[in-house]
XYZ file of C-alpha atoms in Angstrom:
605
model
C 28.833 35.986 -16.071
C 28.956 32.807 -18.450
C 31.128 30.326 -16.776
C 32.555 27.456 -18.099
C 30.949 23.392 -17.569
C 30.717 20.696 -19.999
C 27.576 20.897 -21.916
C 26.329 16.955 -22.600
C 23.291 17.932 -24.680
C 19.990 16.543 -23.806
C 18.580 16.275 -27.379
C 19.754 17.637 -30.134
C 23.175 19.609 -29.631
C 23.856 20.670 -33.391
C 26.976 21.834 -35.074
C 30.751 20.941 -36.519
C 33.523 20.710 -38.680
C 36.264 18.166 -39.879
C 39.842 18.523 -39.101
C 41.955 17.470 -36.011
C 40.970 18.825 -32.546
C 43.562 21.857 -31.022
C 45.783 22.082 -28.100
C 44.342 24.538 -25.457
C 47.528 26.810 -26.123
C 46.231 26.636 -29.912
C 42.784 27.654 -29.206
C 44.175 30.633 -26.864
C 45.811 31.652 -29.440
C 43.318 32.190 -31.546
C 40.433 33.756 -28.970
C 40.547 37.005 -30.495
C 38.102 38.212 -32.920
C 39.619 38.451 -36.154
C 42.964 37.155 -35.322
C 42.162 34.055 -37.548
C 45.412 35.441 -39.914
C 42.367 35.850 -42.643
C 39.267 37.824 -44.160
C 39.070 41.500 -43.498
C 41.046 42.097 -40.132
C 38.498 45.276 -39.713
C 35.627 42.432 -38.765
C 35.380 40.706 -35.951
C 35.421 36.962 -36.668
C 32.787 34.463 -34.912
C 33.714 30.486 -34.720
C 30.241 29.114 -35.399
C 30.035 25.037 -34.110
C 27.941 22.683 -35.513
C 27.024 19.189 -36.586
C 26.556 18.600 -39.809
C 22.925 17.517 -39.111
C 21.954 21.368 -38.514
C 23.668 22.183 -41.813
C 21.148 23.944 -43.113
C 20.682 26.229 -39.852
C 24.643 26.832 -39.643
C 24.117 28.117 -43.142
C 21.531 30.846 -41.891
C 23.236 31.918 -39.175
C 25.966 32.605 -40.878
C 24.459 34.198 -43.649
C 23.178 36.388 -41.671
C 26.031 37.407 -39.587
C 28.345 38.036 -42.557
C 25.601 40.300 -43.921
C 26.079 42.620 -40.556
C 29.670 42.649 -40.963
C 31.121 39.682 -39.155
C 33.580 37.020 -40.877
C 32.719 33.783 -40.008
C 34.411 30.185 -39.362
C 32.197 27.429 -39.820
C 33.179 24.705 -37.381
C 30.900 21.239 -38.342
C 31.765 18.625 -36.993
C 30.423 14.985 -38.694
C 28.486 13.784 -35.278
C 28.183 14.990 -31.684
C 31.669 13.105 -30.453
C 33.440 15.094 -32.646
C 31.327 18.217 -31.922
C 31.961 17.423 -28.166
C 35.867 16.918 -28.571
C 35.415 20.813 -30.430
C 33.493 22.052 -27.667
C 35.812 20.714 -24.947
C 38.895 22.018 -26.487
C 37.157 25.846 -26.507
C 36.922 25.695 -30.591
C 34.170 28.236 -31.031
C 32.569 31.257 -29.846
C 28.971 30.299 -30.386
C 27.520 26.615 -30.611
C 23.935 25.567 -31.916
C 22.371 24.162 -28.940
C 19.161 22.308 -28.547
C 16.979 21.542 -25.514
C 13.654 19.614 -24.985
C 11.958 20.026 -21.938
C 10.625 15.786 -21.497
C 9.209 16.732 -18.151
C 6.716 19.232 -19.641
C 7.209 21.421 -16.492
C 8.891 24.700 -16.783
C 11.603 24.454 -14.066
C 13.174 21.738 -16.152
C 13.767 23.443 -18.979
C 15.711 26.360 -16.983
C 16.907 24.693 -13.903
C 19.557 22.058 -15.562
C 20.345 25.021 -18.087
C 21.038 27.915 -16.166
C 20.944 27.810 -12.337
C 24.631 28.029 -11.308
C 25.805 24.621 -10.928
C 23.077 23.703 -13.399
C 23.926 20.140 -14.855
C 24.414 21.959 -18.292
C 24.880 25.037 -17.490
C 27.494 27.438 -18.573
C 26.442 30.753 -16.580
C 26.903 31.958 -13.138
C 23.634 35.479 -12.589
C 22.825 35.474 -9.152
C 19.612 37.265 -10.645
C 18.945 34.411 -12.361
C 19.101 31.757 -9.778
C 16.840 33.942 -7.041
C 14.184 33.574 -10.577
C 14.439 30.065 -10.835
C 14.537 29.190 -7.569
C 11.184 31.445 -6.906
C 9.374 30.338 -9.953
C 9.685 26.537 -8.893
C 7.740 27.238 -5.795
C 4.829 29.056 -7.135
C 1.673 27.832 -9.230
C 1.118 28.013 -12.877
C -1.233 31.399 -11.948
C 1.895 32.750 -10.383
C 5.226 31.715 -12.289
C 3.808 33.327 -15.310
C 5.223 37.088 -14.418
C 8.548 35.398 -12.488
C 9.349 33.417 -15.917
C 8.868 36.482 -17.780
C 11.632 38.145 -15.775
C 13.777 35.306 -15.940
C 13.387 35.771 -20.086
C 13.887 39.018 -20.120
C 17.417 39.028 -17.832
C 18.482 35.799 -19.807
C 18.157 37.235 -23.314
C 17.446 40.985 -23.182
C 19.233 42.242 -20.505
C 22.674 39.981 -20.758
C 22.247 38.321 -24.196
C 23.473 35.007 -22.567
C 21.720 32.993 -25.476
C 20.403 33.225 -28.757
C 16.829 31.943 -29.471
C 16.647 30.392 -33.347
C 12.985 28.751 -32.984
C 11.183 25.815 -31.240
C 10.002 23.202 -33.529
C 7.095 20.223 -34.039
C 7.568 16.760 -32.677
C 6.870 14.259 -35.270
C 6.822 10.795 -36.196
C 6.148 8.953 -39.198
C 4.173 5.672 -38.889
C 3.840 2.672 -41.425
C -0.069 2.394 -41.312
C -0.255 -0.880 -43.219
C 1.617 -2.783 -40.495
C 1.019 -0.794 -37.177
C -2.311 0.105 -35.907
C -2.402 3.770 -36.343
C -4.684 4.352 -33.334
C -2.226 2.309 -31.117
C 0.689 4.613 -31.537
C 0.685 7.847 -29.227
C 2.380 11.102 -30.050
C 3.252 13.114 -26.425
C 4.308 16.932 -26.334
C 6.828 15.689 -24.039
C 6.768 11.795 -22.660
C 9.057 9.372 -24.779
C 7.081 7.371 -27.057
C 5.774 4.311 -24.794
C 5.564 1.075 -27.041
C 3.143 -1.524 -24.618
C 0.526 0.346 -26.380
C 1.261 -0.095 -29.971
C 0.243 -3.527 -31.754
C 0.588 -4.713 -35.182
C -2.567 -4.278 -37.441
C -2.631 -8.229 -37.749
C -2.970 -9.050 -33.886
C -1.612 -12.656 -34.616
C 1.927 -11.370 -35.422
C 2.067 -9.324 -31.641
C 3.693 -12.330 -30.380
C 6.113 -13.327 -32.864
C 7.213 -10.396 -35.094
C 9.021 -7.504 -33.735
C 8.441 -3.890 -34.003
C 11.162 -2.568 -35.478
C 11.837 0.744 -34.416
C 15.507 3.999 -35.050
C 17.568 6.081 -33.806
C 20.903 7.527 -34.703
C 22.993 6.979 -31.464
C 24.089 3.406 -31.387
C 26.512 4.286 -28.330
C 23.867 4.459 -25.031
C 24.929 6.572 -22.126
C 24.211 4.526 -19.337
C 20.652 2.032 -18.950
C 21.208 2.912 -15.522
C 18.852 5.988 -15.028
C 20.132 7.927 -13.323
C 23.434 8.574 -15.200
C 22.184 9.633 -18.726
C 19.738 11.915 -19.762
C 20.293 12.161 -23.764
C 18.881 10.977 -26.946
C 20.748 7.295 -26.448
C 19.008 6.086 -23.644
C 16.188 8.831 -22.931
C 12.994 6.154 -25.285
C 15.119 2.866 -23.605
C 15.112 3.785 -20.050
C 11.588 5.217 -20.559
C 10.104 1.880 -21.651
C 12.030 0.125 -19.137
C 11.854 1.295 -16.099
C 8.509 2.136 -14.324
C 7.892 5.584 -12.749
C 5.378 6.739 -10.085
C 4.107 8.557 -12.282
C 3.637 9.808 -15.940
C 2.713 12.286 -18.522
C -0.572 12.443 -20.510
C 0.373 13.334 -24.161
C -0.708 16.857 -23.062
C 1.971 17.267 -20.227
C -0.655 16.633 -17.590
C 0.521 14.637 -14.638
C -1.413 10.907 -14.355
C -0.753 7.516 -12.530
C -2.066 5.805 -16.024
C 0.267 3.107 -16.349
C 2.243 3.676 -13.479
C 3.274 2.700 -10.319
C 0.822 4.406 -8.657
C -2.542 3.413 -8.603
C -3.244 6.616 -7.427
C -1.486 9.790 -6.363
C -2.305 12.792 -3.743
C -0.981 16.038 -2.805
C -1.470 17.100 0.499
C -2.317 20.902 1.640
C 1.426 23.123 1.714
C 2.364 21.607 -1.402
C 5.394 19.433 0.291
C 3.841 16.367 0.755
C 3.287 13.949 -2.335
C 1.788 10.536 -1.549
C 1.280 7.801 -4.069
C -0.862 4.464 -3.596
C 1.461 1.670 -5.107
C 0.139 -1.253 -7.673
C 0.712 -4.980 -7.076
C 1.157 -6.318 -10.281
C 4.543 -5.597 -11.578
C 7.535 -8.276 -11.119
C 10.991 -6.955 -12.101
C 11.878 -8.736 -15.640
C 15.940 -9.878 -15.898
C 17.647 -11.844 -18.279
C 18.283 -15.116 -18.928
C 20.167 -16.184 -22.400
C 19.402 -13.241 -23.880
C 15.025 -13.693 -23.224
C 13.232 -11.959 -20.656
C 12.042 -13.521 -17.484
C 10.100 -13.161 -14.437
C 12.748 -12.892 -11.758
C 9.986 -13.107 -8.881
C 10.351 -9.903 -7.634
C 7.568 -7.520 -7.025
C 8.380 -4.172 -7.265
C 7.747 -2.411 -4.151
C 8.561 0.510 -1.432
C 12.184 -0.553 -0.812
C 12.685 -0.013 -4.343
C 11.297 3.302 -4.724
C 12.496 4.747 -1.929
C 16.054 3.568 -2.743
C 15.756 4.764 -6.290
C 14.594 8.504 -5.455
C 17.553 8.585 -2.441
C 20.078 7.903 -4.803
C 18.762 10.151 -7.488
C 19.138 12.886 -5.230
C 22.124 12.376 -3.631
C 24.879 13.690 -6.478
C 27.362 11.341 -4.827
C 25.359 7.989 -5.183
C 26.759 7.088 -8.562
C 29.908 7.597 -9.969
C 29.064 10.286 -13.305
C 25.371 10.873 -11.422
C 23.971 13.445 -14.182
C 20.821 13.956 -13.087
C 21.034 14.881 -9.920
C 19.779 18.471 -9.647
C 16.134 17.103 -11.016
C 16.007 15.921 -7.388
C 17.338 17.811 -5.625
C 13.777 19.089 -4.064
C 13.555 15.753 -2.765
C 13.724 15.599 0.961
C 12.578 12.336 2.138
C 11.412 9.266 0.658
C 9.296 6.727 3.113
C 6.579 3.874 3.368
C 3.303 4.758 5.740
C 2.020 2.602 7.526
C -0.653 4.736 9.586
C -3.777 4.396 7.667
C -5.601 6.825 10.175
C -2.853 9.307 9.173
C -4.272 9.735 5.839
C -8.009 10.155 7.119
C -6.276 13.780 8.504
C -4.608 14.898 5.700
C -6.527 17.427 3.188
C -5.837 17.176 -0.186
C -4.088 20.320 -1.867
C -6.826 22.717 -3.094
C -9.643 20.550 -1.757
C -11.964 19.127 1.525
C -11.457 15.310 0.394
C -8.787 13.596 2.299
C -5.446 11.952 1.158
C -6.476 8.954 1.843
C -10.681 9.604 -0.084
C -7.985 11.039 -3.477
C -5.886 7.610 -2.909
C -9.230 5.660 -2.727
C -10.968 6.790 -5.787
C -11.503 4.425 -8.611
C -10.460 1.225 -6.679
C -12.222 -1.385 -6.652
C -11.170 -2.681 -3.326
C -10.760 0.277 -0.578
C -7.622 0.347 1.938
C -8.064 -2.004 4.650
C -4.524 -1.926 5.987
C -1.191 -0.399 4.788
C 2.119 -2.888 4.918
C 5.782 -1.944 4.861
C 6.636 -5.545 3.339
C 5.919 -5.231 -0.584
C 5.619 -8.984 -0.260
C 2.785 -8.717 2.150
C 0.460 -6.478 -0.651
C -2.429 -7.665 -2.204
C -4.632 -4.968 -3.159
C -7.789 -7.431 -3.850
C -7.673 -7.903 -0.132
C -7.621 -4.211 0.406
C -3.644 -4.335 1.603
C -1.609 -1.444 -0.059
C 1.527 0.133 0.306
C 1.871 4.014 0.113
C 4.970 6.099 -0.281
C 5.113 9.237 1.248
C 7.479 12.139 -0.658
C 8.322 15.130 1.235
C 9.863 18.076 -0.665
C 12.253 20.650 0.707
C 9.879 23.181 0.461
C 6.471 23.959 -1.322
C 7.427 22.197 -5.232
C 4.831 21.172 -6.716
C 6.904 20.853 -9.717
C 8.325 17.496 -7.996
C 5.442 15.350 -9.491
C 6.756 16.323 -13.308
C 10.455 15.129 -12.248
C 9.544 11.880 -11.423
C 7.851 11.495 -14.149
C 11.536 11.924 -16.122
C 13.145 8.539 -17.014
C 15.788 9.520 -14.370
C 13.145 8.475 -11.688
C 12.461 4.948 -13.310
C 12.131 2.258 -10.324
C 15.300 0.465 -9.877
C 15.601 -3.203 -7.850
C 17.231 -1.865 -4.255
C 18.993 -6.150 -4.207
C 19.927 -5.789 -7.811
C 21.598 -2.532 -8.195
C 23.399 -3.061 -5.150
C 24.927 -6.713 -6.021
C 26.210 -5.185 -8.987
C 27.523 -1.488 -7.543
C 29.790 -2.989 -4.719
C 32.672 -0.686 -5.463
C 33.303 2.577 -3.386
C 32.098 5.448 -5.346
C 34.698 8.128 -4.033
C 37.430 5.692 -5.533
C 35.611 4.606 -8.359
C 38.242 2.601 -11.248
C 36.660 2.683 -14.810
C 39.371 0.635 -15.827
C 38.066 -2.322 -13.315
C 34.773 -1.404 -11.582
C 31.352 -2.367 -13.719
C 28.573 -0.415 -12.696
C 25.036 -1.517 -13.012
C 23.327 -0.285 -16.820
C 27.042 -0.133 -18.380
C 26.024 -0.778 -21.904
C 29.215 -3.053 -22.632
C 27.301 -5.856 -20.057
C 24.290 -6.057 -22.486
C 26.762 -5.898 -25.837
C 27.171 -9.189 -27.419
C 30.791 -10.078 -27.646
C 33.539 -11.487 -24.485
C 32.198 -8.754 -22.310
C 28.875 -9.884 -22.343
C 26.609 -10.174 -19.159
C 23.627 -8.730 -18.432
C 22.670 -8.342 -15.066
C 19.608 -5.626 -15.594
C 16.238 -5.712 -13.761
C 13.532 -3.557 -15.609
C 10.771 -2.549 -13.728
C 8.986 -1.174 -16.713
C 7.581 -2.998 -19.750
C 10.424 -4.021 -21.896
C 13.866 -5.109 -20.893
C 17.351 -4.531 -23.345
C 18.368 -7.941 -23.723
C 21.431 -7.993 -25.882
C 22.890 -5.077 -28.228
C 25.664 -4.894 -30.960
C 26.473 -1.669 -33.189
C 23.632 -2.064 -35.641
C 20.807 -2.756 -33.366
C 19.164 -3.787 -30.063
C 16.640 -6.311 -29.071
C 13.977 -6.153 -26.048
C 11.426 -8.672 -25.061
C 8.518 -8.118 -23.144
C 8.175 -7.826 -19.116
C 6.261 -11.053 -18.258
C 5.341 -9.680 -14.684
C 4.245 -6.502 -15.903
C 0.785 -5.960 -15.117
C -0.519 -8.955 -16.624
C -3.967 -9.164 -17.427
C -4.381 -5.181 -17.863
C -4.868 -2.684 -20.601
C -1.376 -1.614 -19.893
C 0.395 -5.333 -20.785
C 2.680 -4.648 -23.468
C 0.939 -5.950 -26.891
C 4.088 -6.690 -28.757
C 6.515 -9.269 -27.262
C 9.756 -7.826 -28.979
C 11.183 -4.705 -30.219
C 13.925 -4.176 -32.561
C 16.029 -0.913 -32.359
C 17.935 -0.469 -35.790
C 21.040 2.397 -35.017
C 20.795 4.358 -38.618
C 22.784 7.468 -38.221
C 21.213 9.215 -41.336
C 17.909 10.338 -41.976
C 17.952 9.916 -45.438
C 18.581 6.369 -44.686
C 16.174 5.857 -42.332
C 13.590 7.210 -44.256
C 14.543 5.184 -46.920
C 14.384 1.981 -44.059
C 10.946 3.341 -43.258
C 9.234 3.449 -47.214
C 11.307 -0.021 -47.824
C 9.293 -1.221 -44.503
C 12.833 -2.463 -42.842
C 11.444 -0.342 -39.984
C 8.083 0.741 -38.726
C 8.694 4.026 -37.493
C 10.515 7.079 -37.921
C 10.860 9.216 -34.729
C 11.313 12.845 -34.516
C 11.005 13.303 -38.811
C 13.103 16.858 -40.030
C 11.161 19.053 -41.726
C 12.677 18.363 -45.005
C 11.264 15.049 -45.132
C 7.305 16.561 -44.315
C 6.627 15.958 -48.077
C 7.736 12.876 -49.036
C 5.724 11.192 -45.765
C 2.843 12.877 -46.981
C 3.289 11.671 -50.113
C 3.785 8.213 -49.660
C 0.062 6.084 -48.741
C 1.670 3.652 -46.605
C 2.870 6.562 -44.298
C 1.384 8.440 -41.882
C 2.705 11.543 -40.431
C 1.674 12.460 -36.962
C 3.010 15.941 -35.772
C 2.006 18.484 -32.650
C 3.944 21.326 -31.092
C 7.181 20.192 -29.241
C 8.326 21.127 -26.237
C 11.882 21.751 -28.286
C 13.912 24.629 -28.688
C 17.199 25.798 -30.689
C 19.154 28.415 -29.647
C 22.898 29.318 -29.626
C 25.340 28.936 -26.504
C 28.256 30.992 -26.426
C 31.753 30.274 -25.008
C 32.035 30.354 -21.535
C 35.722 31.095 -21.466
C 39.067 32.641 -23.388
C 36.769 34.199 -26.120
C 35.460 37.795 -26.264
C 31.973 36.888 -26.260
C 32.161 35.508 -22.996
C 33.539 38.999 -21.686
C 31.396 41.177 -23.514
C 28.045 41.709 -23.231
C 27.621 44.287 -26.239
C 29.119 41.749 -28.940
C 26.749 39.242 -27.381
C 23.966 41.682 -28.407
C 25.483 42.693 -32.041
C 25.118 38.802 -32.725
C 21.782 38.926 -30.981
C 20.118 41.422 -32.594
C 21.414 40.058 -35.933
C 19.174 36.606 -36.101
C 16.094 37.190 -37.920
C 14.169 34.064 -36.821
C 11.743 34.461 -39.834
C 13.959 33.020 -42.288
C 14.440 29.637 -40.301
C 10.445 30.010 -40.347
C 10.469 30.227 -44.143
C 13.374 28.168 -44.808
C 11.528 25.062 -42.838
C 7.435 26.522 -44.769
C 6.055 27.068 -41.952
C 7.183 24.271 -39.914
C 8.791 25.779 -37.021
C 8.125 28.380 -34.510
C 9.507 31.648 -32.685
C 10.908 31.423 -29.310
C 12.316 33.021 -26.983
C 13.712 30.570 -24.473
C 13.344 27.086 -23.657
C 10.612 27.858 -21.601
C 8.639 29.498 -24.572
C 6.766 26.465 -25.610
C 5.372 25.752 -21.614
C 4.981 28.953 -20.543
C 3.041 32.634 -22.631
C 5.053 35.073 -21.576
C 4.684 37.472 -24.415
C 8.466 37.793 -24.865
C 9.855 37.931 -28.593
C 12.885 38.723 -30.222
C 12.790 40.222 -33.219
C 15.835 41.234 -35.354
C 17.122 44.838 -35.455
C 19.867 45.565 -37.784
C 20.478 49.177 -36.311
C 20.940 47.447 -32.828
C 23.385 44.947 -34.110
C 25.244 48.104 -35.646
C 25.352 49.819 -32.444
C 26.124 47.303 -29.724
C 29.014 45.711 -32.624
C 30.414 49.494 -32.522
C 30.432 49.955 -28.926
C 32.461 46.490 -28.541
C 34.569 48.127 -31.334
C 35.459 50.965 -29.389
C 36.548 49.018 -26.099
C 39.439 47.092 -28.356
């Protein structure tokens, strides 16, 4: 059954309407199908929500659901707080939803989604959780056949969701300034910007690269406690992780914490050989310093306990990406590791730890101070899982699992979480610290390669980590980034040709032409890991009773005309798992269907 949670959207949540937000006797009022006092009182009336954004798509859908014989109340709402306050209030029967799966692992983009308890999720299938929970323990060879089950009981079987398409990640580059060749594109990892530099090296130290995006209002630059299109590129780029993507959602310590990283035969033990060279950055009128501090074992360990433990943070929302975590700890037992067989292979943990160094481990230290891998003196963190997981590696490479400073973070969180006061306790990453004005104070460490040092509402400035590995290809090239907030697309493609910015991320498809068009530009594009698809109401409407007018609106979406609508540029799906994992699963549209499943809900009113 669909039940009913808060759905913060990861990416792109899409769709709206103007107009003042209802009481909850108002809404209940108007649950039932039809009883909207207008249109033809023989058809059942949907509440479509959107954001004016997804315009376009809102039109499609509910084209095509008129044309089966539903009325249909368009519900767009001008940006996602307004959306939100819609969704809250229960102002719709089905919402255009949108999900990107950042880790590039399957279980992410099901887990958060629609495991009961699920940080977004809105269902409660018992079916579905004994899927999930099997599918996250079993290799790539083996998942295949559960994640086609879990497909085929999500959408076939209960019509829980509705899958539009999943689309292309894109950005649009300014070749004439940037160094085309320095600027990645990732199926799934945020863009990282230590490796981009200006195509006039001279101007890497003193002009910024100016960089979008629409949300001006971030989350929380605290990790843990936002995982959404504010704060998802700025916690990425400053806070380091054990580990990271490659831009083909392969698992790496490239530019990482971790030197090197090891899994050990049983698939619960994950130990990672820690680097020497990065010195938390802070802030000191409004440039970026080295505060002195090496980041170490304390810190890791006491960033992956508390982004387990739900109750670590006041608002903790990412919680259930760690929840495989059982144990975080330094080793100190070098012999221990000469034991220990790699995963799938006779080399030991500590041979997979070794290779590539150019000093081999001498000793292992619990004291980060005490490192210095020239000498051959390394620390290693040792993760154990609750049970086999191999999934664990692609969760901490998620921005949620960026390497906070243990002293820091707990100077600045003093208060008692339990009785938490937003009116009078600050917590560490609140956003209003870093925003210029009376309130003004920044008290963040970044571990990674940029730090936020001030903020207002049209943009944001960074400066480079000076004590991030210095001296290496990873050193960030560019001393200072600019983030401009532009709301609009048309405006920030506009920004983009009038060079006020450098880069467009995530271009619509609309806009395909125009890059292409334009020789300065330079359009880079690859399949996403992104997916649309529409939610329906957990609660008070039909549709979250009955599983036959679920299907009638099912079987109505014809995904081909998205497809032609956007020329090609998007792609079937049939969950968010589609794009990671082939299980042959497609929806198709069947009018006759749609006919029958609307009659049979017919018949029980």
């Amino acid at each position: 059954m669909l039940k009913k949670i808060f759905l913060p959207v990861l990416l792109v949540f899409v769709l709206v309407i103007s107009g003042c937000v209802k009481t909850k006797s108002e809404v209940e009022e108007g649950t039932k199908p039809g009883n909207d006092g207008k249109g033809d009182q023989s058809k059942v009336t949907i509440e479509l929500l959107g954001m004016s954004t997804n315009e376009s798509d809102l039109n499609i859908v509910r084209d095509q659901l008129v044309k089966n014989g539903f009325d249909v109340k368009l519900n767009m709402q001008p940006d996602y707080g307004s959306f939100k306050s819609q969704q809250d209030a229960g102002n719709y029967d089905i919402a255009m939803t949108g999900w990107t799966t950042v880790t590039g692992n399957p279980d992410y983009a099901v887990r958060s989604l629609f495991k009961t308890g699920g940080d977004y999720s809105v269902i409660s299938d018992p079916e579905l959780d004994k899927l999930i929970d099997q599918a996250g323990t079993e290799t790539p060879e083996e998942y295949e056949a559960t994640y086609k089950a879990f497909e085929e009981h999500l959408v076939f079987n209960k019509a829980y969701i509705v899958p539009l398409y999943s689309s292309y990640k894109t950005q649009a580059v300014n070749k004439d300034v940037l160094n085309l060749d320095s600027v990645r594109l990732s199926k799934s990892r945020s863009l990282p910007w230590e490796y981009i530099e200006f195509n006039y090296t001279s101007k890497n130290a003193t002009d910024p690269l100016v960089l979008s995006q629409s949300a001006s209002t971030l989350t929380s630059l605290d990790p843990i406690k936002g995982n959404d299109g504010s704060i998802n590129i700025i916690n990425t780029n400053m806070n380091v992780r054990l580990v990271n993507l490659t831009d083909d959602d392969q698992i790496t310590s490239e530019g990482s914490l971790s030197l090197n990283h090891s899994i050990a035969e049983g698939n619960s033990e994950y130990y990672f050989l820690l680097r020497d060279d990065i010195n938390f950055a802070k802030v000191e009128g409004k440039n970026a310093v080295d505060s002195g501090e090496r980041v170490g074992s304390d810190d890791v360990i006491f960033t992956l306990n508390r982004a387990k433990d739900k109750d670590s943070v006041p608002d903790h929302r990412t919680y259930t990406l760690h929840e495989h975590i059982k144990n975080a700890e330094v080793v100190t037992d070098l012999a221990s590791l000469e034991t220990i067989k790699q995963s799938g292979s006779d080399a030991t943990v500590k041979e997979m730890l070794e290779e590539g160094l150019d000093t081999k481990i001498s000793a292992l230290v619990d004291d980060k101070t005490d490192a210095n891998n020239k000498e051959g003196k390394y620390q290693v963190i040792k993760v154990t899982t609750t049970e086999p997981f191999p999934q664990v590696l692609n969760y901490l490479a998620h921005q949620s699992a960026g390497i906070v400073s243990k002293k820091q973070v707990e100077s600045i969180n003093t208060f008692d979480v339990a009785s938490f006061d937003v009116n009078k306790d600050i917590p560490y990453g609140d956003q209003n610290t870093v925003t210029e004005g009376s309130q003004y104070n920044n008290t963040l460490y970044a571990s990674g390669p940029y730090i936020l040092t001030s903020k207002n509402d049209y943009e944001a400035a960074f400066k480079k980590n000076p004590g991030y590995m210095k001296g290496t290809e990873n050193e960030p090239k560019i001393s200072n980034v600019t983030m401009r907030f532009i709301k609009d697309p048309d405006s920030t493609l506009a920004a983009l040709r009038n060079n006020e910015i450098h880069m467009f991320y995530a271009v619509p498809e609309t806009k395909y032409d125009i890059i292409e068009n334009d020789s300065k530009l330079s359009l880079q594009s690859m399949e996403s890991n992104a997916v649309s698809y529409l939610s329906f109401n957990p609660e008070n409407r039909e549709v979250s009773e009955s599983e036959d007018l679920r299907k009638a609106i099912l079987y109505t979406i014809n995904q081909d005309d998205f497809i032609s609508f956007y020329k090609g540029n998007k792609l079937k799906a049939f969950s968010t798992v589609s794009t990671l994992v082939k299980t042959g699963n497609e929806l198709n549209a069947d009018l006759a269907k749609a006919k029958e499943y609307l009659a049979k809900y017919k018949e029980t009113k």
